[in-house]
PDB file of C-alpha atoms in Angstrom:
ATOM      1  CA  UNK A  77     152.344-141.013  -0.019  1.00  0.00           C
ATOM      2  CA  UNK A  78     154.912-140.136  -2.684  1.00  0.00           C
ATOM      3  CA  UNK A  79     153.676-136.526  -2.752  1.00  0.00           C
ATOM      4  CA  UNK A  80     153.930-136.322   1.047  1.00  0.00           C
ATOM      5  CA  UNK A  81     157.476-137.734   0.927  1.00  0.00           C
ATOM      6  CA  UNK A  82     158.454-135.165  -1.727  1.00  0.00           C
ATOM      7  CA  UNK A  83     156.844-132.331   0.293  1.00  0.00           C
ATOM      8  CA  UNK A  84     158.952-133.374   3.308  1.00  0.00           C
ATOM      9  CA  UNK A  85     162.087-133.568   1.141  1.00  0.00           C
ATOM     10  CA  UNK A  86     161.456-130.074  -0.235  1.00  0.00           C
ATOM     11  CA  UNK A  87     161.035-128.711   3.307  1.00  0.00           C
ATOM     12  CA  UNK A  88     164.459-130.095   4.225  1.00  0.00           C
ATOM     13  CA  UNK A  89     166.124-129.176   0.893  1.00  0.00           C
ATOM     14  CA  UNK A  90     164.243-126.086  -0.371  1.00  0.00           C
ATOM     15  CA  UNK A  91     167.007-125.047  -2.780  1.00  0.00           C
ATOM     16  CA  UNK A  92     167.137-128.280  -4.796  1.00  0.00           C
ATOM     17  CA  UNK A  93     166.556-127.717  -8.508  1.00  0.00           C
ATOM     18  CA  UNK A  94     164.642-130.824  -9.540  1.00  0.00           C
ATOM     19  CA  UNK A  95     161.876-131.347  -6.974  1.00  0.00           C
ATOM     20  CA  UNK A  96     159.162-129.027  -5.663  1.00  0.00           C
ATOM     21  CA  UNK A  97     155.741-129.327  -4.042  1.00  0.00           C
ATOM     22  CA  UNK A  98     152.809-127.573  -5.742  1.00  0.00           C
ATOM     23  CA  UNK A  99     150.619-127.863  -2.659  1.00  0.00           C
ATOM     24  CA  UNK A 100     153.486-127.264  -0.241  1.00  0.00           C
ATOM     25  CA  UNK A 101     152.255-128.907   2.973  1.00  0.00           C
ATOM     26  CA  UNK A 102     151.110-132.274   4.286  1.00  0.00           C
ATOM     27  CA  UNK A 103     147.857-130.696   5.519  1.00  0.00           C
ATOM     28  CA  UNK A 104     147.156-129.338   2.030  1.00  0.00           C
ATOM     29  CA  UNK A 105     147.899-132.695   0.391  1.00  0.00           C
ATOM     30  CA  UNK A 106     145.547-134.489   2.810  1.00  0.00           C
ATOM     31  CA  UNK A 107     142.802-131.877   2.263  1.00  0.00           C
ATOM     32  CA  UNK A 108     143.182-132.257  -1.508  1.00  0.00           C
ATOM     33  CA  UNK A 109     143.033-136.064  -1.212  1.00  0.00           C
ATOM     34  CA  UNK A 110     139.933-136.019   1.020  1.00  0.00           C
ATOM     35  CA  UNK A 111     137.965-133.455  -1.021  1.00  0.00           C
ATOM     36  CA  UNK A 112     139.113-134.745  -4.425  1.00  0.00           C
ATOM     37  CA  UNK A 113     138.498-131.663  -6.566  1.00  0.00           C
ATOM     38  CA  UNK A 114     140.218-131.406  -9.949  1.00  0.00           C
ATOM     39  CA  UNK A 115     140.301-127.600 -10.073  1.00  0.00           C
ATOM     40  CA  UNK A 116     139.684-124.520  -7.983  1.00  0.00           C
ATOM     41  CA  UNK A 117     136.778-125.257  -5.646  1.00  0.00           C
ATOM     42  CA  UNK A 118     133.696-123.231  -4.796  1.00  0.00           C
ATOM     43  CA  UNK A 119     132.858-124.361  -1.247  1.00  0.00           C
ATOM     44  CA  UNK A 120     131.101-122.923   1.816  1.00  0.00           C
ATOM     45  CA  UNK A 121     134.258-123.561   3.862  1.00  0.00           C
ATOM     46  CA  UNK A 122     136.664-120.802   4.845  1.00  0.00           C
ATOM     47  CA  UNK A 123     139.654-123.137   4.566  1.00  0.00           C
ATOM     48  CA  UNK A 124     141.295-123.119   1.139  1.00  0.00           C
ATOM     49  CA  UNK A 125     141.144-126.603  -0.408  1.00  0.00           C
ATOM     50  CA  UNK A 126     143.887-127.301  -2.984  1.00  0.00           C
ATOM     51  CA  UNK A 127     142.928-129.234  -6.081  1.00  0.00           C
ATOM     52  CA  UNK A 128     144.075-132.830  -6.265  1.00  0.00           C
ATOM     53  CA  UNK A 129     145.285-132.700  -9.862  1.00  0.00           C
ATOM     54  CA  UNK A 130     144.945-135.379 -12.538  1.00  0.00           C
ATOM     55  CA  UNK A 131     143.592-137.989 -10.080  1.00  0.00           C
ATOM     56  CA  UNK A 132     140.202-136.222 -10.276  1.00  0.00           C
ATOM     57  CA  UNK A 133     139.614-138.312 -13.410  1.00  0.00           C
ATOM     58  CA  UNK A 134     139.630-141.595 -11.460  1.00  0.00           C
ATOM     59  CA  UNK A 135     137.166-140.252  -8.899  1.00  0.00           C
ATOM     60  CA  UNK A 136     134.841-138.875 -11.578  1.00  0.00           C
ATOM     61  CA  UNK A 137     135.088-142.135 -13.531  1.00  0.00           C
ATOM     62  CA  UNK A 138     134.259-144.179 -10.413  1.00  0.00           C
ATOM     63  CA  UNK A 139     131.112-142.204  -9.526  1.00  0.00           C
ATOM     64  CA  UNK A 140     130.150-141.782 -13.177  1.00  0.00           C
ATOM     65  CA  UNK A 141     130.354-145.542 -13.754  1.00  0.00           C
ATOM     66  CA  UNK A 142     128.137-146.238 -10.732  1.00  0.00           C
ATOM     67  CA  UNK A 143     125.475-143.729 -11.821  1.00  0.00           C
ATOM     68  CA  UNK A 144     125.585-144.858 -15.459  1.00  0.00           C
ATOM     69  CA  UNK A 145     125.265-148.565 -14.626  1.00  0.00           C
ATOM     70  CA  UNK A 146     122.311-147.960 -12.282  1.00  0.00           C
ATOM     71  CA  UNK A 147     120.429-145.935 -14.898  1.00  0.00           C
ATOM     72  CA  UNK A 148     121.146-148.495 -17.618  1.00  0.00           C
ATOM     73  CA  UNK A 149     119.486-151.135 -15.408  1.00  0.00           C
ATOM     74  CA  UNK A 150     116.208-149.233 -15.763  1.00  0.00           C
ATOM     75  CA  UNK A 151     113.794-150.551 -18.366  1.00  0.00           C
ATOM     76  CA  UNK A 152     111.276-148.453 -20.274  1.00  0.00           C
ATOM     77  CA  UNK A 153     108.564-150.166 -22.322  1.00  0.00           C
ATOM     78  CA  UNK A 154     108.669-147.467 -24.995  1.00  0.00           C
ATOM     79  CA  UNK A 155     111.597-145.439 -26.282  1.00  0.00           C
ATOM     80  CA  UNK A 156     114.063-147.065 -23.897  1.00  0.00           C
ATOM     81  CA  UNK A 157     117.242-145.523 -25.331  1.00  0.00           C
ATOM     82  CA  UNK A 158     115.580-142.139 -25.884  1.00  0.00           C
ATOM     83  CA  UNK A 159     114.349-142.082 -22.281  1.00  0.00           C
ATOM     84  CA  UNK A 160     117.814-142.890 -20.979  1.00  0.00           C
ATOM     85  CA  UNK A 161     119.311-140.243 -23.264  1.00  0.00           C
ATOM     86  CA  UNK A 162     116.920-137.706 -21.699  1.00  0.00           C
ATOM     87  CA  UNK A 163     117.961-138.747 -18.164  1.00  0.00           C
ATOM     88  CA  UNK A 164     121.674-138.530 -19.010  1.00  0.00           C
ATOM     89  CA  UNK A 165     121.146-135.126 -20.655  1.00  0.00           C
ATOM     90  CA  UNK A 166     119.449-133.782 -17.526  1.00  0.00           C
ATOM     91  CA  UNK A 167     122.217-135.139 -15.273  1.00  0.00           C
ATOM     92  CA  UNK A 168     124.873-133.588 -17.533  1.00  0.00           C
ATOM     93  CA  UNK A 169     123.150-130.198 -17.318  1.00  0.00           C
ATOM     94  CA  UNK A 170     122.831-130.572 -13.532  1.00  0.00           C
ATOM     95  CA  UNK A 171     126.582-131.205 -13.290  1.00  0.00           C
ATOM     96  CA  UNK A 172     127.320-128.246 -15.569  1.00  0.00           C
ATOM     97  CA  UNK A 173     125.127-125.672 -13.812  1.00  0.00           C
ATOM     98  CA  UNK A 174     125.827-127.006 -10.315  1.00  0.00           C
ATOM     99  CA  UNK A 175     129.560-126.436 -10.845  1.00  0.00           C
ATOM    100  CA  UNK A 176     128.856-122.691 -11.101  1.00  0.00           C
ATOM    101  CA  UNK A 177     127.336-122.732  -7.596  1.00  0.00           C
ATOM    102  CA  UNK A 178     129.272-125.301  -5.570  1.00  0.00           C
ATOM    103  CA  UNK A 179     132.058-127.864  -6.071  1.00  0.00           C
ATOM    104  CA  UNK A 180     130.905-131.204  -4.695  1.00  0.00           C
ATOM    105  CA  UNK A 181     133.472-133.559  -3.093  1.00  0.00           C
ATOM    106  CA  UNK A 182     135.111-136.456  -4.948  1.00  0.00           C
ATOM    107  CA  UNK A 183     134.740-134.735  -8.364  1.00  0.00           C
ATOM    108  CA  UNK A 184     131.009-135.476  -8.319  1.00  0.00           C
ATOM    109  CA  UNK A 185     130.244-132.468 -10.560  1.00  0.00           C
ATOM    110  CA  UNK A 186     132.457-133.979 -13.244  1.00  0.00           C
ATOM    111  CA  UNK A 187     130.842-137.402 -12.745  1.00  0.00           C
ATOM    112  CA  UNK A 188     127.406-135.900 -13.411  1.00  0.00           C
ATOM    113  CA  UNK A 189     128.685-133.757 -16.274  1.00  0.00           C
ATOM    114  CA  UNK A 190     130.205-136.777 -18.021  1.00  0.00           C
ATOM    115  CA  UNK A 191     126.995-138.809 -18.246  1.00  0.00           C
ATOM    116  CA  UNK A 192     126.495-138.127 -21.942  1.00  0.00           C
ATOM    117  CA  UNK A 193     130.071-139.300 -22.579  1.00  0.00           C
ATOM    118  CA  UNK A 194     129.289-142.612 -20.890  1.00  0.00           C
ATOM    119  CA  UNK A 195     126.125-142.944 -22.954  1.00  0.00           C
ATOM    120  CA  UNK A 196     127.959-142.061 -26.178  1.00  0.00           C
ATOM    121  CA  UNK A 197     130.544-144.752 -25.381  1.00  0.00           C
ATOM    122  CA  UNK A 198     127.753-147.273 -24.860  1.00  0.00           C
ATOM    123  CA  UNK A 199     126.161-146.382 -28.222  1.00  0.00           C
ATOM    124  CA  UNK A 200     129.503-146.579 -30.054  1.00  0.00           C
ATOM    125  CA  UNK A 201     130.094-150.044 -28.618  1.00  0.00           C
ATOM    126  CA  UNK A 202     126.525-151.244 -29.240  1.00  0.00           C
ATOM    127  CA  UNK A 203     126.494-150.016 -32.843  1.00  0.00           C
ATOM    128  CA  UNK A 204     130.148-150.775 -33.555  1.00  0.00           C
ATOM    129  CA  UNK A 205     129.449-152.253 -36.996  1.00  0.00           C
ATOM    130  CA  UNK A 206     127.600-149.110 -38.035  1.00  0.00           C
ATOM    131  CA  UNK A 207     130.488-146.863 -36.960  1.00  0.00           C
ATOM    132  CA  UNK A 208     133.001-149.175 -38.652  1.00  0.00           C
ATOM    133  CA  UNK A 209     131.168-148.652 -41.944  1.00  0.00           C
ATOM    134  CA  UNK A 210     131.205-144.845 -41.793  1.00  0.00           C
ATOM    135  CA  UNK A 211     132.880-143.350 -44.891  1.00  0.00           C
ATOM    136  CA  UNK A 212     136.023-141.215 -44.728  1.00  0.00           C
ATOM    137  CA  UNK A 213     134.127-137.962 -45.333  1.00  0.00           C
ATOM    138  CA  UNK A 214     132.139-138.576 -42.121  1.00  0.00           C
ATOM    139  CA  UNK A 215     135.370-138.545 -40.130  1.00  0.00           C
ATOM    140  CA  UNK A 216     136.487-135.414 -41.962  1.00  0.00           C
ATOM    141  CA  UNK A 217     133.238-133.769 -40.842  1.00  0.00           C
ATOM    142  CA  UNK A 218     133.885-134.954 -37.268  1.00  0.00           C
ATOM    143  CA  UNK A 219     137.395-133.515 -37.438  1.00  0.00           C
ATOM    144  CA  UNK A 220     136.163-130.200 -38.850  1.00  0.00           C
ATOM    145  CA  UNK A 221     133.481-129.865 -36.149  1.00  0.00           C
ATOM    146  CA  UNK A 222     136.026-130.627 -33.426  1.00  0.00           C
ATOM    147  CA  UNK A 223     138.471-128.066 -34.859  1.00  0.00           C
ATOM    148  CA  UNK A 224     135.787-125.372 -35.144  1.00  0.00           C
ATOM    149  CA  UNK A 225     134.409-125.853 -31.626  1.00  0.00           C
ATOM    150  CA  UNK A 226     137.951-125.850 -30.223  1.00  0.00           C
ATOM    151  CA  UNK A 227     138.271-122.232 -31.445  1.00  0.00           C
ATOM    152  CA  UNK A 228     135.293-121.171 -29.307  1.00  0.00           C
ATOM    153  CA  UNK A 229     137.147-121.673 -26.034  1.00  0.00           C
ATOM    154  CA  UNK A 230     138.448-124.223 -23.563  1.00  0.00           C
ATOM    155  CA  UNK A 231     136.264-127.151 -22.516  1.00  0.00           C
ATOM    156  CA  UNK A 232     137.379-128.345 -19.098  1.00  0.00           C
ATOM    157  CA  UNK A 233     135.416-131.236 -17.658  1.00  0.00           C
ATOM    158  CA  UNK A 234     137.372-131.162 -14.377  1.00  0.00           C
ATOM    159  CA  UNK A 235     135.364-128.071 -13.361  1.00  0.00           C
ATOM    160  CA  UNK A 236     132.674-128.303 -16.082  1.00  0.00           C
ATOM    161  CA  UNK A 237     133.690-125.050 -17.773  1.00  0.00           C
ATOM    162  CA  UNK A 238     132.511-124.785 -21.377  1.00  0.00           C
ATOM    163  CA  UNK A 239     131.670-121.934 -23.777  1.00  0.00           C
ATOM    164  CA  UNK A 240     128.808-124.005 -25.205  1.00  0.00           C
ATOM    165  CA  UNK A 241     128.137-127.215 -23.292  1.00  0.00           C
ATOM    166  CA  UNK A 242     126.236-129.146 -25.975  1.00  0.00           C
ATOM    167  CA  UNK A 243     128.523-128.068 -28.828  1.00  0.00           C
ATOM    168  CA  UNK A 244     131.531-129.015 -26.712  1.00  0.00           C
ATOM    169  CA  UNK A 245     130.040-132.411 -25.861  1.00  0.00           C
ATOM    170  CA  UNK A 246     129.194-133.184 -29.491  1.00  0.00           C
ATOM    171  CA  UNK A 247     132.629-132.108 -30.754  1.00  0.00           C
ATOM    172  CA  UNK A 248     134.341-134.127 -28.008  1.00  0.00           C
ATOM    173  CA  UNK A 249     132.503-137.284 -29.068  1.00  0.00           C
ATOM    174  CA  UNK A 250     133.442-136.493 -32.690  1.00  0.00           C
ATOM    175  CA  UNK A 251     137.051-136.111 -31.536  1.00  0.00           C
ATOM    176  CA  UNK A 252     136.914-139.517 -29.794  1.00  0.00           C
ATOM    177  CA  UNK A 253     135.535-141.179 -32.940  1.00  0.00           C
ATOM    178  CA  UNK A 254     138.398-139.704 -34.988  1.00  0.00           C
ATOM    179  CA  UNK A 255     140.989-140.936 -32.484  1.00  0.00           C
ATOM    180  CA  UNK A 256     139.411-144.409 -32.347  1.00  0.00           C
ATOM    181  CA  UNK A 257     139.458-144.611 -36.161  1.00  0.00           C
ATOM    182  CA  UNK A 258     143.080-143.393 -36.304  1.00  0.00           C
ATOM    183  CA  UNK A 259     144.092-145.974 -33.682  1.00  0.00           C
ATOM    184  CA  UNK A 260     142.401-148.739 -35.680  1.00  0.00           C
ATOM    185  CA  UNK A 261     144.214-147.649 -38.857  1.00  0.00           C
ATOM    186  CA  UNK A 262     147.585-147.605 -37.071  1.00  0.00           C
ATOM    187  CA  UNK A 263     146.915-151.013 -35.480  1.00  0.00           C
ATOM    188  CA  UNK A 264     145.954-152.543 -38.849  1.00  0.00           C
ATOM    189  CA  UNK A 265     149.090-151.059 -40.438  1.00  0.00           C
ATOM    190  CA  UNK A 266     151.332-152.455 -37.678  1.00  0.00           C
ATOM    191  CA  UNK A 267     149.822-155.933 -38.071  1.00  0.00           C
ATOM    192  CA  UNK A 268     150.081-155.772 -41.861  1.00  0.00           C
ATOM    193  CA  UNK A 269     153.748-154.731 -41.688  1.00  0.00           C
ATOM    194  CA  UNK A 270     154.582-157.345 -39.029  1.00  0.00           C
ATOM    195  CA  UNK A 271     155.564-154.652 -36.520  1.00  0.00           C
ATOM    196  CA  UNK A 272     154.502-156.854 -33.616  1.00  0.00           C
ATOM    197  CA  UNK A 273     157.294-155.796 -31.274  1.00  0.00           C
ATOM    198  CA  UNK A 274     156.474-152.109 -31.664  1.00  0.00           C
ATOM    199  CA  UNK A 275     152.765-152.924 -31.311  1.00  0.00           C
ATOM    200  CA  UNK A 276     153.442-154.723 -28.022  1.00  0.00           C
ATOM    201  CA  UNK A 277     155.258-151.658 -26.689  1.00  0.00           C
ATOM    202  CA  UNK A 278     152.231-149.488 -27.495  1.00  0.00           C
ATOM    203  CA  UNK A 279     149.906-152.039 -25.848  1.00  0.00           C
ATOM    204  CA  UNK A 280     152.172-151.980 -22.792  1.00  0.00           C
ATOM    205  CA  UNK A 281     151.663-148.214 -22.471  1.00  0.00           C
ATOM    206  CA  UNK A 282     147.896-148.729 -22.762  1.00  0.00           C
ATOM    207  CA  UNK A 283     147.856-151.423 -20.060  1.00  0.00           C
ATOM    208  CA  UNK A 284     149.856-149.132 -17.755  1.00  0.00           C
ATOM    209  CA  UNK A 285     147.523-146.145 -18.123  1.00  0.00           C
ATOM    210  CA  UNK A 286     146.722-146.046 -14.376  1.00  0.00           C
ATOM    211  CA  UNK A 287     150.406-145.921 -13.433  1.00  0.00           C
ATOM    212  CA  UNK A 288     151.045-143.303 -16.119  1.00  0.00           C
ATOM    213  CA  UNK A 289     148.188-141.127 -14.842  1.00  0.00           C
ATOM    214  CA  UNK A 290     149.403-141.245 -11.243  1.00  0.00           C
ATOM    215  CA  UNK A 291     153.052-140.587 -12.075  1.00  0.00           C
ATOM    216  CA  UNK A 292     152.061-137.916 -14.591  1.00  0.00           C
ATOM    217  CA  UNK A 293     150.459-136.121 -11.631  1.00  0.00           C
ATOM    218  CA  UNK A 294     153.749-136.379  -9.713  1.00  0.00           C
ATOM    219  CA  UNK A 295     155.586-135.096 -12.784  1.00  0.00           C
ATOM    220  CA  UNK A 296     153.246-132.081 -12.977  1.00  0.00           C
ATOM    221  CA  UNK A 297     153.187-131.314  -9.245  1.00  0.00           C
ATOM    222  CA  UNK A 298     156.679-132.217  -8.076  1.00  0.00           C
ATOM    223  CA  UNK A 299     159.283-132.538 -10.826  1.00  0.00           C
ATOM    224  CA  UNK A 300     160.948-129.461 -12.359  1.00  0.00           C
ATOM    225  CA  UNK A 301     162.283-131.029 -15.579  1.00  0.00           C
ATOM    226  CA  UNK A 302     159.497-129.569 -17.780  1.00  0.00           C
ATOM    227  CA  UNK A 303     159.968-126.076 -16.300  1.00  0.00           C
ATOM    228  CA  UNK A 304     163.751-126.239 -16.734  1.00  0.00           C
ATOM    229  CA  UNK A 305     163.351-127.450 -20.335  1.00  0.00           C
ATOM    230  CA  UNK A 306     160.931-124.636 -21.167  1.00  0.00           C
ATOM    231  CA  UNK A 307     163.186-121.952 -19.689  1.00  0.00           C
ATOM    232  CA  UNK A 308     166.241-123.290 -21.547  1.00  0.00           C
ATOM    233  CA  UNK A 309     164.445-123.574 -24.892  1.00  0.00           C
ATOM    234  CA  UNK A 310     162.225-120.496 -24.728  1.00  0.00           C
ATOM    235  CA  UNK A 311     165.055-118.079 -25.571  1.00  0.00           C
ATOM    236  CA  UNK A 312     166.476-120.130 -28.431  1.00  0.00           C
ATOM    237  CA  UNK A 313     163.581-121.807 -30.279  1.00  0.00           C
ATOM    238  CA  UNK A 314     159.940-120.942 -31.124  1.00  0.00           C
ATOM    239  CA  UNK A 315     157.406-121.623 -28.352  1.00  0.00           C
ATOM    240  CA  UNK A 316     155.613-124.342 -30.359  1.00  0.00           C
ATOM    241  CA  UNK A 317     158.905-126.225 -30.747  1.00  0.00           C
ATOM    242  CA  UNK A 318     159.569-125.982 -27.003  1.00  0.00           C
ATOM    243  CA  UNK A 319     156.100-127.408 -26.331  1.00  0.00           C
ATOM    244  CA  UNK A 320     156.772-130.248 -28.776  1.00  0.00           C
ATOM    245  CA  UNK A 321     160.020-131.094 -26.981  1.00  0.00           C
ATOM    246  CA  UNK A 322     158.088-130.984 -23.683  1.00  0.00           C
ATOM    247  CA  UNK A 323     155.514-133.432 -25.051  1.00  0.00           C
ATOM    248  CA  UNK A 324     158.294-135.790 -26.184  1.00  0.00           C
ATOM    249  CA  UNK A 325     159.684-135.636 -22.640  1.00  0.00           C
ATOM    250  CA  UNK A 326     156.220-136.506 -21.261  1.00  0.00           C
ATOM    251  CA  UNK A 327     155.968-139.512 -23.609  1.00  0.00           C
ATOM    252  CA  UNK A 328     159.439-140.757 -22.631  1.00  0.00           C
ATOM    253  CA  UNK A 329     158.555-140.296 -18.949  1.00  0.00           C
ATOM    254  CA  UNK A 330     155.327-142.309 -19.391  1.00  0.00           C
ATOM    255  CA  UNK A 331     157.180-145.078 -21.241  1.00  0.00           C
ATOM    256  CA  UNK A 332     159.860-145.309 -18.528  1.00  0.00           C
ATOM    257  CA  UNK A 333     157.137-145.530 -15.856  1.00  0.00           C
ATOM    258  CA  UNK A 334     155.519-148.631 -17.389  1.00  0.00           C
ATOM    259  CA  UNK A 335     158.917-150.227 -18.035  1.00  0.00           C
ATOM    260  CA  UNK A 336     160.375-149.653 -14.537  1.00  0.00           C
ATOM    261  CA  UNK A 337     157.372-150.113 -12.192  1.00  0.00           C
ATOM    262  CA  UNK A 338     156.966-153.888 -12.888  1.00  0.00           C
ATOM    263  CA  UNK A 339     160.440-154.349 -11.360  1.00  0.00           C
ATOM    264  CA  UNK A 340     159.546-152.508  -8.116  1.00  0.00           C
ATOM    265  CA  UNK A 341     157.594-155.045  -5.955  1.00  0.00           C
ATOM    266  CA  UNK A 342     155.400-152.657  -3.937  1.00  0.00           C
ATOM    267  CA  UNK A 343     154.546-150.430  -6.917  1.00  0.00           C
ATOM    268  CA  UNK A 344     153.974-153.472  -9.120  1.00  0.00           C
ATOM    269  CA  UNK A 345     151.364-154.867  -6.701  1.00  0.00           C
ATOM    270  CA  UNK A 346     149.590-151.463  -6.693  1.00  0.00           C
ATOM    271  CA  UNK A 347     149.584-150.678 -10.417  1.00  0.00           C
ATOM    272  CA  UNK A 348     149.881-154.134 -12.019  1.00  0.00           C
ATOM    273  CA  UNK A 349     148.053-156.416  -9.530  1.00  0.00           C
ATOM    274  CA  UNK A 350     147.194-159.074 -12.132  1.00  0.00           C
ATOM    275  CA  UNK A 351     150.848-159.542 -13.036  1.00  0.00           C
ATOM    276  CA  UNK A 352     151.691-159.836  -9.336  1.00  0.00           C
ATOM    277  CA  UNK A 353     148.995-162.487  -8.767  1.00  0.00           C
ATOM    278  CA  UNK A 354     150.131-164.525 -11.796  1.00  0.00           C
ATOM    279  CA  UNK A 355     153.618-164.829 -10.360  1.00  0.00           C
TER     280      UNK A 355
END
């Protein structure tokens, strides 16, 4: 609804400097919402279907969770985990190769392609104590593998594009393990140093991840601040520095979202329903 409102505003005030519409029309926004593709689509239809943007993740996560939970309900007398690993591997390959032929609605290709991620998350949680005991050099190996595979090319799960699907999947899990470990170290340090207020602010951002994702999409598709910043800085500072400033802007934007939305009744009930019910 916000994107539609902005599209209408841009039609009336096309020369404004701060708002734009990536899709450009209400019809396009509705088509994108109905089809739910995260990237350029390969479809049998003649009508061009715009991609929905960052919301594809929620759709893929929804379908992926349903598929994963149904498969995990299966019981095999022998080699239960290995059998499920084989099923998830096949589904991941189906999602990967199917994306080269046709883009299914509601980001279903990505849901299939993410099955091994769901399974890896399950294993990390089930064997948490084992992962907690991994030595530092193991995480250095994870980091090195992630860095090396990143040089091979872009891995994009929104359209299942990967230079080497299994290498990319393995390095992505290694990346997640490194980030989890880093987060645990930071959390322990904050507790040890009695930085509870700062820790609460970080937890607030985590609890508002849905709101951040949705408004990040609006920031990408409709707000010109990042583009204006890049143009202003590009001629005066190195590109990497301009990108760093842009990332700081994104972080500030995300923080403001989770701080302001709880004070807007309608948005609060949408993005923070538990807080609304408590009151």
